[in-house]
PDB file of C-alpha atoms in Angstrom:
ATOM      1  CA  MET A  23      -7.895  21.801  18.958  1.00 37.00           C
ATOM      2  CA  VAL A  24      -8.360  21.633  15.196  1.00 39.00           C
ATOM      3  CA  LYS A  25      -5.149  21.339  13.210  1.00 48.00           C
ATOM      4  CA  LYS A  26      -4.661  23.940  10.525  1.00 50.00           C
ATOM      5  CA  ILE A  27      -3.639  22.413   7.216  1.00 51.00           C
ATOM      6  CA  TYR A  28      -1.646  24.413   4.722  1.00 56.00           C
ATOM      7  CA  SER A  29      -3.747  25.641   1.856  1.00 75.00           C
ATOM      8  CA  GLY A  30      -0.741  24.574  -0.167  1.00 82.00           C
ATOM      9  CA  CYS A  31       2.984  24.951  -0.586  1.00 89.00           C
ATOM     10  CA  ILE A  32       5.588  24.732  -3.289  1.00 93.00           C
ATOM     11  CA  CYS A  33       7.285  21.499  -2.386  1.00 95.00           C
ATOM     12  CA  SER A  34      10.677  20.110  -3.360  1.00 97.00           C
ATOM     13  CA  ILE A  35      10.732  16.321  -3.453  1.00 96.00           C
ATOM     14  CA  TYR A  36      14.084  14.591  -3.083  1.00 98.00           C
ATOM     15  CA  ARG A  37      14.916  10.972  -3.909  1.00 96.00           C
ATOM     16  CA  SER A  38      17.274   8.942  -1.723  1.00 96.00           C
ATOM     17  CA  PRO A  39      20.257   7.447  -3.543  1.00 96.00           C
ATOM     18  CA  LYS A  40      20.561   4.873  -0.745  1.00 93.00           C
ATOM     19  CA  GLU A  41      17.071   3.367  -0.707  1.00 91.00           C
ATOM     20  CA  GLU A  42      14.707   2.831  -3.633  1.00 90.00           C
ATOM     21  CA  GLY A  43      11.305   4.416  -3.011  1.00 91.00           C
ATOM     22  CA  MET A  44      12.420   6.725  -0.183  1.00 93.00           C
ATOM     23  CA  TYR A  45      11.536  10.391  -0.733  1.00 96.00           C
ATOM     24  CA  LEU A  46      11.850  13.558   1.311  1.00 96.00           C
ATOM     25  CA  TYR A  47       9.237  16.318   0.872  1.00 96.00           C
ATOM     26  CA  VAL A  48      10.183  19.842   2.011  1.00 96.00           C
ATOM     27  CA  ASP A  49       8.815  23.352   1.584  1.00 95.00           C
ATOM     28  CA  LYS A  50      10.872  24.840  -1.243  1.00 94.00           C
ATOM     29  CA  LYS A  51      11.447  28.145   0.579  1.00 93.00           C
ATOM     30  CA  ASN A  52      13.111  26.407   3.573  1.00 92.00           C
ATOM     31  CA  ASP A  53      14.520  23.513   1.563  1.00 93.00           C
ATOM     32  CA  LEU A  54      16.471  20.990   3.701  1.00 95.00           C
ATOM     33  CA  GLU A  55      17.262  23.247   6.680  1.00 94.00           C
ATOM     34  CA  SER A  56      14.669  21.560   8.966  1.00 93.00           C
ATOM     35  CA  VAL A  57      15.767  18.004   8.182  1.00 95.00           C
ATOM     36  CA  PRO A  58      17.803  16.479  11.044  1.00 95.00           C
ATOM     37  CA  GLU A  59      21.435  15.715  10.209  1.00 94.00           C
ATOM     38  CA  ALA A  60      21.030  12.071  11.313  1.00 94.00           C
ATOM     39  CA  LEU A  61      18.185  11.605   8.831  1.00 93.00           C
ATOM     40  CA  LEU A  62      20.174  13.202   6.006  1.00 94.00           C
ATOM     41  CA  LYS A  63      23.080  10.876   6.762  1.00 94.00           C
ATOM     42  CA  ARG A  64      20.834   7.804   6.463  1.00 92.00           C
ATOM     43  CA  PHE A  65      19.000   9.261   3.451  1.00 94.00           C
ATOM     44  CA  GLY A  66      22.172  10.013   1.496  1.00 95.00           C
ATOM     45  CA  LYS A  67      22.858  13.021  -0.732  1.00 96.00           C
ATOM     46  CA  PRO A  68      19.342  14.173  -1.704  1.00 96.00           C
ATOM     47  CA  GLU A  69      18.624  14.096  -5.447  1.00 97.00           C
ATOM     48  CA  LEU A  70      15.926  16.529  -6.560  1.00 98.00           C
ATOM     49  CA  ALA A  71      13.158  14.457  -8.160  1.00 96.00           C
ATOM     50  CA  MET A  72      10.645  17.259  -8.756  1.00 95.00           C
ATOM     51  CA  THR A  73       9.153  20.494  -7.499  1.00 96.00           C
ATOM     52  CA  LEU A  74       5.394  20.920  -7.422  1.00 93.00           C
ATOM     53  CA  LEU A  75       2.555  22.811  -5.815  1.00 94.00           C
ATOM     54  CA  LEU A  76       0.953  20.645  -3.138  1.00 93.00           C
ATOM     55  CA  THR A  77      -2.625  21.433  -2.148  1.00 92.00           C
ATOM     56  CA  PRO A  78      -5.057  19.368  -0.052  1.00 91.00           C
ATOM     57  CA  GLU A  79      -6.883  18.426  -3.278  1.00 91.00           C
ATOM     58  CA  LYS A  80      -3.744  17.035  -4.963  1.00 90.00           C
ATOM     59  CA  LYS A  81      -3.403  13.258  -5.310  1.00 91.00           C
ATOM     60  CA  LEU A  82      -0.090  11.577  -4.533  1.00 90.00           C
ATOM     61  CA  ALA A  83       0.764   7.998  -5.496  1.00 85.00           C
ATOM     62  CA  ARG A  84       2.026   6.716  -2.132  1.00 85.00           C
ATOM     63  CA  ALA A  85       1.234   9.401   0.432  1.00 89.00           C
ATOM     64  CA  ASP A  86      -1.766  11.220   1.858  1.00 91.00           C
ATOM     65  CA  VAL A  87      -1.271  14.816   0.726  1.00 93.00           C
ATOM     66  CA  LYS A  88      -2.986  16.218   3.841  1.00 92.00           C
ATOM     67  CA  ARG A  89      -0.579  14.263   6.051  1.00 93.00           C
ATOM     68  CA  VAL A  90       2.375  15.470   3.949  1.00 94.00           C
ATOM     69  CA  LEU A  91       1.282  19.103   4.310  1.00 94.00           C
ATOM     70  CA  GLU A  92       0.654  18.637   8.038  1.00 93.00           C
ATOM     71  CA  MET A  93       4.141  17.196   8.622  1.00 94.00           C
ATOM     72  CA  ILE A  94       5.827  19.906   6.532  1.00 94.00           C
ATOM     73  CA  GLU A  95       4.011  22.511   8.624  1.00 92.00           C
ATOM     74  CA  GLU A  96       4.909  20.831  11.949  1.00 93.00           C
ATOM     75  CA  LYS A  97       8.427  19.505  11.325  1.00 94.00           C
ATOM     76  CA  GLY A  98       9.549  21.135   8.093  1.00 94.00           C
ATOM     77  CA  PHE A  99       9.675  17.853   6.156  1.00 96.00           C
ATOM     78  CA  TYR A 100       7.866  14.611   5.373  1.00 96.00           C
ATOM     79  CA  LEU A 101       9.733  11.337   4.870  1.00 96.00           C
ATOM     80  CA  GLN A 102       8.096   8.814   2.544  1.00 94.00           C
ATOM     81  CA  ILE A 103       9.480   5.347   3.128  1.00 90.00           C
ATOM     82  CA  PRO A 104       9.060   2.525   0.616  1.00 85.00           C
ATOM     83  CA  PRO A 105       6.182   0.122   1.246  1.00 76.00           C
ATOM     84  CA  ARG A 106       6.945  -3.317   2.626  1.00 71.00           C
ATOM     85  CA  PRO A 107       6.498  -6.202   0.161  1.00 65.00           C
ATOM     86  CA  ASP A 108       3.299  -7.383   1.902  1.00 66.00           C
ATOM     87  CA  GLU A 109       1.798  -3.885   1.535  1.00 58.00           C
ATOM     88  CA  ILE A 110       2.589  -3.922  -2.190  1.00 53.00           C
ATOM     89  CA  MET A 111       0.921  -7.326  -2.611  1.00 63.00           C
ATOM     90  CA  GLN A 112      -2.187  -6.164  -0.739  1.00 63.00           C
ATOM     91  CA  GLU A 113      -2.375  -3.060  -2.927  1.00 66.00           C
ATOM     92  CA  LEU A 114      -2.194  -5.245  -6.059  1.00 63.00           C
ATOM     93  CA  ARG A 115      -4.902  -7.573  -4.703  1.00 70.00           C
ATOM     94  CA  ASN A 116      -7.153  -4.587  -4.001  1.00 71.00           C
ATOM     95  CA  LYS A 117      -6.661  -3.211  -7.519  1.00 67.00           C
ATOM     96  CA  ASN A 118      -7.332  -6.616  -9.094  1.00 73.00           C
ATOM     97  CA  THR A 119     -10.605  -7.098  -7.204  1.00 73.00           C
ATOM     98  CA  LEU A 120     -11.847  -3.735  -8.500  1.00 66.00           C
ATOM     99  CA  MET A 121     -11.402  -4.802 -12.139  1.00 57.00           C
TER     100      MET A 121
END
């Protein structure tokens, strides 16, 4: 079965006050209603970082936009967790070798 990917959605992106680099992406029309209470408790009081139109062609800094759209469609939200220090170092190495 082929998964249908949203052609796009207006997405609200919330920042976690508890953990640097943790973001919650939700469809603006449903907002936080699909996010489990346990996750919201760990996440902290969501702080709106931005609202934008997400499409499969859009580039995101730390997430695959198609995966984000897929998860919003399936679960109603996408949780972006901060990269581990070794992932950050590998990303820097990769960028430096391209220069």
